[in-house]
Coordinates of C-alpha atoms in Angstrom, one line a residue:
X13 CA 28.6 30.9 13.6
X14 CA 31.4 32.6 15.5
X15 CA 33.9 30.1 14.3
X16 CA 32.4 30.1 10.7
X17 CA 32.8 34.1 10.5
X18 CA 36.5 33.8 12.0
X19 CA 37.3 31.3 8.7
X20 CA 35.6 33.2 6.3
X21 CA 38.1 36.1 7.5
X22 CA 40.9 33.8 7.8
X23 CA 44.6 34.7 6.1
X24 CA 44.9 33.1 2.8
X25 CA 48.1 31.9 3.4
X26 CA 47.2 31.0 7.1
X27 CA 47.4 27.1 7.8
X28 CA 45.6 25.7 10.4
X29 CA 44.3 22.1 11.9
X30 CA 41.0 21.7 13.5
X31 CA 41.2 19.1 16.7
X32 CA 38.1 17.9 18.4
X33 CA 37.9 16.5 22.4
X34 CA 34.7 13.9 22.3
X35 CA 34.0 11.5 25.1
X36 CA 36.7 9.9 25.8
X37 CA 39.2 10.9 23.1
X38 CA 41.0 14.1 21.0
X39 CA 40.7 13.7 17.4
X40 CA 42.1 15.0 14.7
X41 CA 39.0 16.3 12.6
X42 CA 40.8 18.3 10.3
X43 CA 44.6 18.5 9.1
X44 CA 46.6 21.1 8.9
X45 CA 45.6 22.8 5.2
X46 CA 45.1 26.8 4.1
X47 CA 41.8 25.2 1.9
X48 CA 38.7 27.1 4.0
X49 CA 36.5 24.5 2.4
X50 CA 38.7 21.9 4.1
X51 CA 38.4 24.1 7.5
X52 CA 34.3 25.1 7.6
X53 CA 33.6 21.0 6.5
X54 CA 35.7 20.1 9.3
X55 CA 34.0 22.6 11.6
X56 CA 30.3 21.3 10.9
X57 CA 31.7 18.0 11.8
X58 CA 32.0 19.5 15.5
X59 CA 28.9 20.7 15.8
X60 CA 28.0 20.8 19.6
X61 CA 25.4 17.6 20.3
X62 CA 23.5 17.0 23.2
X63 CA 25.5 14.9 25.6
X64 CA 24.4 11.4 26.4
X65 CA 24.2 10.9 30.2
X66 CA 26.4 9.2 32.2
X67 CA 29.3 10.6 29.5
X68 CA 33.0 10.4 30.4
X69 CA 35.1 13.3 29.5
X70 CA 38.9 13.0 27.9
X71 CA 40.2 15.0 31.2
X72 CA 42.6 18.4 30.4
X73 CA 45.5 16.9 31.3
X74 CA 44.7 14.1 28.4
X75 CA 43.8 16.5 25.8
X76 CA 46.8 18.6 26.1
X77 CA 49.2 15.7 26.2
X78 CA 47.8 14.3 23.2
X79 CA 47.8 17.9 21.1
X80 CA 51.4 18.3 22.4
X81 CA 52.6 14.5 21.1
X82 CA 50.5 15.6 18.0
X83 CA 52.3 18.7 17.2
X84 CA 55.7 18.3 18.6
X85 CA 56.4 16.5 15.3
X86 CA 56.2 20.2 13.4
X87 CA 59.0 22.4 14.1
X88 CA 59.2 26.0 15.8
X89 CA 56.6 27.6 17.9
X90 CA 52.6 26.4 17.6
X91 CA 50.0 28.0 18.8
X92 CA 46.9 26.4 19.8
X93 CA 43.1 28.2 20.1
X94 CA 41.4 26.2 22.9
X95 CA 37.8 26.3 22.5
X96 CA 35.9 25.3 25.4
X97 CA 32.9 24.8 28.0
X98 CA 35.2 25.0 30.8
X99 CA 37.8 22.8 32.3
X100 CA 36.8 19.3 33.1
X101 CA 39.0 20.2 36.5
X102 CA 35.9 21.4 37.5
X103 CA 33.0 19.6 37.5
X104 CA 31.2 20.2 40.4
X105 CA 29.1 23.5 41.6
X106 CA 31.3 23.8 44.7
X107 CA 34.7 24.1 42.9
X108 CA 36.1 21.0 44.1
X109 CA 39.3 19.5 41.6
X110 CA 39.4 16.5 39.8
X111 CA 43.0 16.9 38.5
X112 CA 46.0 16.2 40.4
X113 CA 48.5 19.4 40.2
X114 CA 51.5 18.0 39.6
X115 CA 50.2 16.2 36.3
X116 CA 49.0 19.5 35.3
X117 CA 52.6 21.4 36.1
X118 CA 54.0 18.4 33.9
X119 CA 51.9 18.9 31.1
X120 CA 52.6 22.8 31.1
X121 CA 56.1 21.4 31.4
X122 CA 55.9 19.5 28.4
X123 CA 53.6 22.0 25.8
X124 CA 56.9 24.7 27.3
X125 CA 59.8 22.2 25.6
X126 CA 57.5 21.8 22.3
X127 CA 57.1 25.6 22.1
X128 CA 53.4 25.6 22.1
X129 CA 51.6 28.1 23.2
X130 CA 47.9 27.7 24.5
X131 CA 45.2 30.3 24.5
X132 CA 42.2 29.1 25.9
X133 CA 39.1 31.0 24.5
X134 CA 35.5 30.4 26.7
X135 CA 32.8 29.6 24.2
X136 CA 30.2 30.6 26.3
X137 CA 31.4 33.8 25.6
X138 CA 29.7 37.0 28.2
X139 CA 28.6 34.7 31.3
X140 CA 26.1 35.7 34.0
X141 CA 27.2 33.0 36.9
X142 CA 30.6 33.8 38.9
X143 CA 30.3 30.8 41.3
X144 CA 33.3 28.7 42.7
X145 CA 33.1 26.7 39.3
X146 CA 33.2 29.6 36.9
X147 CA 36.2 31.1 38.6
X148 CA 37.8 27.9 39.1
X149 CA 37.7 27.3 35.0
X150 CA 38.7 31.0 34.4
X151 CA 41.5 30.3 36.7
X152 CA 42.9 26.9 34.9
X153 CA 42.8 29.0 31.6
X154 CA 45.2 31.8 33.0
X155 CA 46.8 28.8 34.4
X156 CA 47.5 27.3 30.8
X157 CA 48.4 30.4 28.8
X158 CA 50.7 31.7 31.5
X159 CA 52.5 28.8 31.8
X160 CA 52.8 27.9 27.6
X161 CA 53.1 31.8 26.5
X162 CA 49.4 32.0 25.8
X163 CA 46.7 34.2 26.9
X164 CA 43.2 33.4 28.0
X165 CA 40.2 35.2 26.7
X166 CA 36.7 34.7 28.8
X167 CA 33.7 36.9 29.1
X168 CA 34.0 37.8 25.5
X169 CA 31.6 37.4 22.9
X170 CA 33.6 38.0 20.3
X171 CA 35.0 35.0 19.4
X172 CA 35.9 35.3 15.9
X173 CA 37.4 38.8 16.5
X174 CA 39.6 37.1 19.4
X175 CA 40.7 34.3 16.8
X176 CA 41.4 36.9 14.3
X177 CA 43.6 39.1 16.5
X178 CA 45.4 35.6 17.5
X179 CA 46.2 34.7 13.9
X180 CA 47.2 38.4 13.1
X181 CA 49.1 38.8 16.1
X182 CA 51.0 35.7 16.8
X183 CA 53.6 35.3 13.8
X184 CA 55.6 38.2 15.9
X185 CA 57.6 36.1 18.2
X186 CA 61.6 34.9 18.8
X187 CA 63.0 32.7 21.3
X188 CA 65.6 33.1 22.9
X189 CA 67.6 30.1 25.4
X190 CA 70.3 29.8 27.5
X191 CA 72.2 26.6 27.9
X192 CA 75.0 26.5 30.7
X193 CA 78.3 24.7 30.1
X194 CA 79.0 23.6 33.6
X195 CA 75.7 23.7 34.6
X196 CA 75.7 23.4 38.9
X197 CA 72.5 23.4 40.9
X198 CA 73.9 25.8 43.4
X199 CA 70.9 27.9 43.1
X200 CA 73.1 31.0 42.2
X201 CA 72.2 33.4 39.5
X202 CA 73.6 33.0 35.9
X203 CA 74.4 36.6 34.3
X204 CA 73.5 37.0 30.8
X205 CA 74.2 39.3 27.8
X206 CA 73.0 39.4 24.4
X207 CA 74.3 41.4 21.9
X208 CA 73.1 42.4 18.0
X209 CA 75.5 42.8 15.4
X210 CA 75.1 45.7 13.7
X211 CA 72.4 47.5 16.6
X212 CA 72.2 49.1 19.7
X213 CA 70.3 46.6 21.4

């Protein structure tokens, strides 16, 4: 419903993709178009189902790799809403990880060079429970947008306004890198200027 209302609202001009993580995969349910009809068929294809049991989950680490060799074919920055139930880091009532952290910090790594930023929305929205879990999945989601440019929303149940103020908020952005010469690791710092032509910045 949520998600419905958010592409009822959505930009006319606003293109989007709709991605799905099922079992053991990420699939493409929807390609990038501006046609809503396109969008809200594509949602009620991802209807939430009851989970078989015994069902293996495409980990994080998996879905983001596969979104980032997905979109790092488009050019300039991407931004990606991350609808979920919680990290599959965190599976277990008593916080323990799954995921190993240096596969995580390479994956952050990689979403960085493609310029896509991650905000990871909860779609449980305004949760009761604060166990070791809860925080642990709260904690991966700051994890994700901090290290991509993103920003995690949870304990919200807003969704569609959160989505809205993404779309409406995100197409302000630059980027700005610096590329050494001679670069040496000699861990010293670099100094740095930029100028504006024509402004006092």
């Amino acid at each position: 419903y949520q998600l419905g209302r958010f592409l009822h609202n959505l930009p006319p001009e606003q293109l989007l993709a709709i991605s799905l993580r099922a079992d053991s995969g990420c699939f493409r349910v929807q390609d990038f178009t501006t046609d809503r009809r396109l969008l809200i068929a594509g949602l009620h294809k991802t209807i939430p189902r009851i989970p078989p049991l015994g069902r293996e989950y495409l980990s994080d680490i998996d879905t983001l790799h596969q979104i980032s060799a997905y979109l790092s074919r488009l050019p300039g920055r991407k931004n990606v809403l991350w609808f979920s139930g919680g990290s599959t880091a965190f599976l277990r009532p008593d916080g323990a990880m799954f995921q190993d952290q240096a596969a995580i910090r390479a994956v952050y790594d990689e979403l960085e060079r493609e310029r896509i930023a991650v905000y990871p929305i909860d779609a449980r929205g305004l949760t009761v429970h604060d166990g070791l879990e809860m925080s642990g999945q709260h904690g991966m989601m700051e994890d994700a947008a901090q290290a991509t440019g993103g920003r995690a929303f949870y304990n919200n149940n807003g969704l569609s306004q959160i989505a809205l103020h993404l779309v409406d908020t995100s197409g302000s952005f630059y980027t700005l890198t610096y590329s050494p010469r001679n670069f040496h690791f000699d861990n010293k710092w670099h100094k740095v200027r930029i100028k504006l032509d024509g402004s006092s910045y």
